[in-house]
Tab-separated table of C-alpha atoms in Angstrom:
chain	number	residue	atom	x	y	z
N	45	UNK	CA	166.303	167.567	86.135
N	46	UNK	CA	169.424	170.058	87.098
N	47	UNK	CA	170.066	172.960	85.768
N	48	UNK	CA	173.583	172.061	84.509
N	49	UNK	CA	171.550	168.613	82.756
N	50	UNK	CA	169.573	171.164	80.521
N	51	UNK	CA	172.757	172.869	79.709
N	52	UNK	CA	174.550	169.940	78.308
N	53	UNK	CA	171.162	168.492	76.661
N	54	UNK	CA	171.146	168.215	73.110
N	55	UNK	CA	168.949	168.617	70.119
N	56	UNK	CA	168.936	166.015	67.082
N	57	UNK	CA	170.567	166.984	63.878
N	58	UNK	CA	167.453	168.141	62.357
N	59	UNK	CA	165.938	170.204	65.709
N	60	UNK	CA	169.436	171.679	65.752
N	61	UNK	CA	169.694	172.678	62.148
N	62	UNK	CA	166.574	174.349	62.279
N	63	UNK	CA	167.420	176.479	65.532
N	64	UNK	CA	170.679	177.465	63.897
N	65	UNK	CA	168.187	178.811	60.606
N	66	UNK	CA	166.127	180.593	63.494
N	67	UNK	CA	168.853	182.467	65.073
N	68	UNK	CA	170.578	183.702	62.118
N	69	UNK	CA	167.389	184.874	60.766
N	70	UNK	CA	165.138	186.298	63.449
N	71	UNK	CA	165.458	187.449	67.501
N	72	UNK	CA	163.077	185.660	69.766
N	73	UNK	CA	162.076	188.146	72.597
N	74	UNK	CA	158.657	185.996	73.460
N	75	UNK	CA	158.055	182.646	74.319
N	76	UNK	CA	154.300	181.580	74.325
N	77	UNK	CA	153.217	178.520	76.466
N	78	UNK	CA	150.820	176.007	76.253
N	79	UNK	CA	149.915	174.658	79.816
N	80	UNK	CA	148.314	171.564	79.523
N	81	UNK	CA	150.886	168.420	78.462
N	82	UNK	CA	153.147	171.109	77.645
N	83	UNK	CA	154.209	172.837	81.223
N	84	UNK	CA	152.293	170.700	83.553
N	85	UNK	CA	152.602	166.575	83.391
N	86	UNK	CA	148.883	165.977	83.089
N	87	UNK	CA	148.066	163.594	80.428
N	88	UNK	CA	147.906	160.255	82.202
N	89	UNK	CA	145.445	162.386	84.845
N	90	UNK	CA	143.381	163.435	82.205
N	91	UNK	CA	143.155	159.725	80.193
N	92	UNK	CA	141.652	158.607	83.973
N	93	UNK	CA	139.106	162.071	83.960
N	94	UNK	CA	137.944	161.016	80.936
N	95	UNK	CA	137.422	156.965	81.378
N	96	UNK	CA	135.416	158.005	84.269
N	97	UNK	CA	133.075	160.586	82.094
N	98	UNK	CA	133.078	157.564	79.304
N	99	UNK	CA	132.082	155.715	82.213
N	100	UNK	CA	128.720	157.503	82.742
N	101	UNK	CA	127.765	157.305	79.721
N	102	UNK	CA	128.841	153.391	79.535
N	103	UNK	CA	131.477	153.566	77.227
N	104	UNK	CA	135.077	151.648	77.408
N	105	UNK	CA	137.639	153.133	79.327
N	106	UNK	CA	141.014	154.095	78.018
N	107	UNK	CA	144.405	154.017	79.266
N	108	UNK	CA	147.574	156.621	78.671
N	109	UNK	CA	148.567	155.375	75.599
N	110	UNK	CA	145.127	155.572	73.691
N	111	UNK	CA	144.499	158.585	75.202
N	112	UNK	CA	147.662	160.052	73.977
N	113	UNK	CA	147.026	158.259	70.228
N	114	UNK	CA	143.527	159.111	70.049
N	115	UNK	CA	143.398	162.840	71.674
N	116	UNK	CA	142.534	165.789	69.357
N	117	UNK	CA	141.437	169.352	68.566
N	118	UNK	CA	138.170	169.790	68.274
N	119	UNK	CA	137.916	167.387	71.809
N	120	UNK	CA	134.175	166.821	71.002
N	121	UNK	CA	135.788	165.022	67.298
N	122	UNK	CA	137.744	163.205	70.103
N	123	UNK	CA	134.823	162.266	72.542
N	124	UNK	CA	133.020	160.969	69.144
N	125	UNK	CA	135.634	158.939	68.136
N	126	UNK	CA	135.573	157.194	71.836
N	127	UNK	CA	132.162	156.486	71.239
N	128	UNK	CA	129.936	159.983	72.292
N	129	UNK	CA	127.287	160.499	70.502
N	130	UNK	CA	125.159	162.801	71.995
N	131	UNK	CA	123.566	166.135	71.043
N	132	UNK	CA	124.661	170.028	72.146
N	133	UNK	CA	123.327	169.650	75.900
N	134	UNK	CA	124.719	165.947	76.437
N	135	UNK	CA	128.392	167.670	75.227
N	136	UNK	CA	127.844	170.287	77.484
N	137	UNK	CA	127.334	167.497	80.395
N	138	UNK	CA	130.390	165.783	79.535
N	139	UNK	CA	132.634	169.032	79.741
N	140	UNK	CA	131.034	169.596	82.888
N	141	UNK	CA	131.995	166.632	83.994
N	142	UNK	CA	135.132	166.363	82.900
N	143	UNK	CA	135.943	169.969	84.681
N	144	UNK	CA	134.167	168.876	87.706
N	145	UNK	CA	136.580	165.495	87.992
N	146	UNK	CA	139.917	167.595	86.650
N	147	UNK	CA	138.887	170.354	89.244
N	148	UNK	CA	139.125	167.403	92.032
N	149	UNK	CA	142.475	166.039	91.062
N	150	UNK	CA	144.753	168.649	89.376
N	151	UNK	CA	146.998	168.868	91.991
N	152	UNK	CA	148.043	165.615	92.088
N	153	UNK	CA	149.851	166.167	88.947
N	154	UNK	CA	153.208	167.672	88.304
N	155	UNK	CA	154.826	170.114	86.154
N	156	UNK	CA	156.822	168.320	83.101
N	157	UNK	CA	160.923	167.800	83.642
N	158	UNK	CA	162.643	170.777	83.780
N	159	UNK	CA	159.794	173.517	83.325
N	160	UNK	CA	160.735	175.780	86.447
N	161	UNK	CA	164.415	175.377	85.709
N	162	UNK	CA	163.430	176.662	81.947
N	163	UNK	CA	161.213	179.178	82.926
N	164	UNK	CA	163.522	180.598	85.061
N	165	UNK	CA	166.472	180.424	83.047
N	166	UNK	CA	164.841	182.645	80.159
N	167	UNK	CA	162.931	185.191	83.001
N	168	UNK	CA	166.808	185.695	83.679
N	169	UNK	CA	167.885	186.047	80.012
N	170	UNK	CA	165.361	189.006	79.577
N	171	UNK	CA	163.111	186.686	77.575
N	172	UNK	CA	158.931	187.767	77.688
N	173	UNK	CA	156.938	184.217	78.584
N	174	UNK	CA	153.455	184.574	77.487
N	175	UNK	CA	150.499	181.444	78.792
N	176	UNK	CA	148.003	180.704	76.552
N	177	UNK	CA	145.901	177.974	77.360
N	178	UNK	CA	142.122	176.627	76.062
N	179	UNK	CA	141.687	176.316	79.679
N	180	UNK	CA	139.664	178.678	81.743
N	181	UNK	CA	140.781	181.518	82.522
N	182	UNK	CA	140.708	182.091	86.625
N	183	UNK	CA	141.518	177.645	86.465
N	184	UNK	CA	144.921	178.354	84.643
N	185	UNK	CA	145.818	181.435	86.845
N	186	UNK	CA	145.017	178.943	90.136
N	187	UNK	CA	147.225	176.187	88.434
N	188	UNK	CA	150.342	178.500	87.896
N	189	UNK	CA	149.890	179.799	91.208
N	190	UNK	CA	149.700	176.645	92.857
N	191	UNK	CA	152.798	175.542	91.059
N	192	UNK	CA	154.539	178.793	91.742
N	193	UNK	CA	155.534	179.975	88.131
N	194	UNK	CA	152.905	182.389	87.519
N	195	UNK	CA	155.920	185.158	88.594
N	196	UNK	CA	157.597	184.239	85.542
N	197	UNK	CA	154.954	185.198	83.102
N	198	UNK	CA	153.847	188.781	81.842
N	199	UNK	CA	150.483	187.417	80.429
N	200	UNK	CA	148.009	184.696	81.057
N	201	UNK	CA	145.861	184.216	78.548
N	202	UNK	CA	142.580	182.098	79.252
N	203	UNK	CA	138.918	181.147	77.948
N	204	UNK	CA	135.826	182.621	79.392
N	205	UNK	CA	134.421	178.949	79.235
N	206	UNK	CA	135.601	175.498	80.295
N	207	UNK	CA	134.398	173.802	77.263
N	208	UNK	CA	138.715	173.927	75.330
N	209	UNK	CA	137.252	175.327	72.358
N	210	UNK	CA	140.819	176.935	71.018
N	211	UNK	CA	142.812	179.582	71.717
N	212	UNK	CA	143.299	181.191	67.993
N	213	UNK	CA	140.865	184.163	69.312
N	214	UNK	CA	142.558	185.187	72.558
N	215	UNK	CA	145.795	184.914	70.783
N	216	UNK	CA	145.351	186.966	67.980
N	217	UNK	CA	143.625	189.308	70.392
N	218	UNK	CA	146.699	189.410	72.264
N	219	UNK	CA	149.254	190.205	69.468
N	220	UNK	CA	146.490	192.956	68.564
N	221	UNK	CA	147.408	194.531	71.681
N	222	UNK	CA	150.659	194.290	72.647
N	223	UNK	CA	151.853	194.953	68.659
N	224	UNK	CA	154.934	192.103	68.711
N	225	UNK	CA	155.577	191.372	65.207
N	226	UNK	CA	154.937	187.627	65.249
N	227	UNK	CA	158.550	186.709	64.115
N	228	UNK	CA	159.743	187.524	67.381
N	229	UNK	CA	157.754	184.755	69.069
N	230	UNK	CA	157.820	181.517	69.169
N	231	UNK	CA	154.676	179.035	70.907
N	232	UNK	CA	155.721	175.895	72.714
N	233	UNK	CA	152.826	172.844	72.283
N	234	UNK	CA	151.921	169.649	72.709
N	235	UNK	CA	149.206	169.219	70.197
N	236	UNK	CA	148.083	169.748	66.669
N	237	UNK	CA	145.885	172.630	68.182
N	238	UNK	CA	149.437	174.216	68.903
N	239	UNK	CA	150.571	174.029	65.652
N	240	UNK	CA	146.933	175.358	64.484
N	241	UNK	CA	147.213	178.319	66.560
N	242	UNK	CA	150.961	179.008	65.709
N	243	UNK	CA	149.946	179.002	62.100
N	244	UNK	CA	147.303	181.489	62.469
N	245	UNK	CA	149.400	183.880	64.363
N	246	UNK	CA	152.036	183.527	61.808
N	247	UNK	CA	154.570	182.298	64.755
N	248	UNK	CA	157.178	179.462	64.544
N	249	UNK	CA	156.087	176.489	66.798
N	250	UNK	CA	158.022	173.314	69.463
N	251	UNK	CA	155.960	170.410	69.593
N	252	UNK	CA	156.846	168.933	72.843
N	253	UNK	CA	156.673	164.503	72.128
N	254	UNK	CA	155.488	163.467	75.919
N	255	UNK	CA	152.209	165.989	76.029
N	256	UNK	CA	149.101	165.033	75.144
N	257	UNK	CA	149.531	163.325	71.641
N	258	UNK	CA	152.011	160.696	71.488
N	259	UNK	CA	155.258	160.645	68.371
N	260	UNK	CA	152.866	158.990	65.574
N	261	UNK	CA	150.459	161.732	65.822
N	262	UNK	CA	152.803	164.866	65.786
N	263	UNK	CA	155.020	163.167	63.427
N	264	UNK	CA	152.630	164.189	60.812
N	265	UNK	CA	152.771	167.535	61.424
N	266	UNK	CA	155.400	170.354	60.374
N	267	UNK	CA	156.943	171.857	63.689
N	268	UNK	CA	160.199	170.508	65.108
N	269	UNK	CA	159.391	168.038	67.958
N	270	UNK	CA	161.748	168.179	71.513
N	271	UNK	CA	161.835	165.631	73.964
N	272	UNK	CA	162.565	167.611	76.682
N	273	UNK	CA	161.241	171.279	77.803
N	274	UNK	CA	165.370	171.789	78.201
N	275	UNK	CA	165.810	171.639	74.347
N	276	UNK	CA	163.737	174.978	74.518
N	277	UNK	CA	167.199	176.775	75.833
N	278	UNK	CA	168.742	175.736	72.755
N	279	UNK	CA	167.305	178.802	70.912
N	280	UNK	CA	168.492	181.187	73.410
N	281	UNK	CA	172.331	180.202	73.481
């Protein structure tokens, strides 16, 4: 996607009347990122990671779309709905499988339309880009070096484990330390986790529709939804 086709995209009536309340009410200096379905196009990868875990433990398979309908925060509430039903060291074998099998393919993937032109575009308008991810830690910071965007943000803010357990601790560590009042931030998601974490840091959230949970699922929750990482400009215009 161009630069000058983020420039000229536009928001519906309702995203756009609710970045028009955010400007005239608040100054975002921060953006905070979710990686996963949100930066990087992933989620069709990670629906074929995890028929091939289900596999071992001979469960069906899925494909995109019912991985995108079904996937959730807590992911073991996900596995279990897919059929898992194993104790605290059988979970622990799936996540390591499913980290061993992502490890193996990641860079197949690519990042979602229009994330370097966006993350550029606000590096250049002064704007502070903050990653927070449920993945681990030194796995993120080899992802956004391998894509070549880890230059445009100040922090990156992993887990100590691989097992996605949430990221409401390291962020609220985070605004501990740096002291940003949370009105001057705003988190960019692709899951109800997002919004989850945005709530408990008392930040406004973007739900981004072609992450990791497909329109049915987000449409439920609160947060404007965008279509396209280029509606996130809108707020700084």
């Amino acid at each position: 996607m161009s630069l000058m086709s983020c420039a000229e995209y536009l928001l519906t009536d309702f995203n756009l009347l609710w970045v028009t309340m955010t400007a005239e009410n608040k100054s975002i200096s921060h953006v905070i990122w979710d990686w996963n379905g949100t930066l990087v196009d992933d989620s069709e990868f990670c629906a074929s990671v995890v028929s091939a875990v289900l596999e071992e433990w001979n469960l069906p398979v899925i494909d995109r779309l019912a991985y995108r309908r079904q996937f959730r925060f807590p992911v073991r509430e996900f596995y279990e709905e897919l059929g898992f039903s194993g104790g605290d060291s059988d979970y622990l074998r799936v996540c390591d499988s499913f980290i061993k099998k992502y490890r193996a393919g990641w860079r197949n993937c690519s990042l979602q339309n229009g994330a370097m032109e966006v993350l550029s575009t606000l590096q250049k308008r002064g704007v502070q880009q903050i990653m927070l991810s449920a993945g681990y830690q030194k796995d993120v910071e080899a992802s956004l070096k391998h894509f070549r965007i880890d230059k445009f943000f100040t922090d990156i803010l992993g887990q100590t484990n691989t097992r996605a357990e949430g990221k409401v601790v390291r962020g609220k560590e985070w605004f501990a330390q740096s002291g940003l009042i949370p009105d001057r931030a705003i988190l960019v998601g692709d899951t109800n986790h997002d919004w989850e974490v945005a709530e408990a840091l008392g930040v406004d959230c973007l739900l981004l529709t072609n992450g990791h949970q497909d329109m049915e699922r987000l449409a439920a929750l609160q947060p404007p939804k965008i279509n396209e990482l280029c509606e996130v400009l809108e707020l700084f215009t």
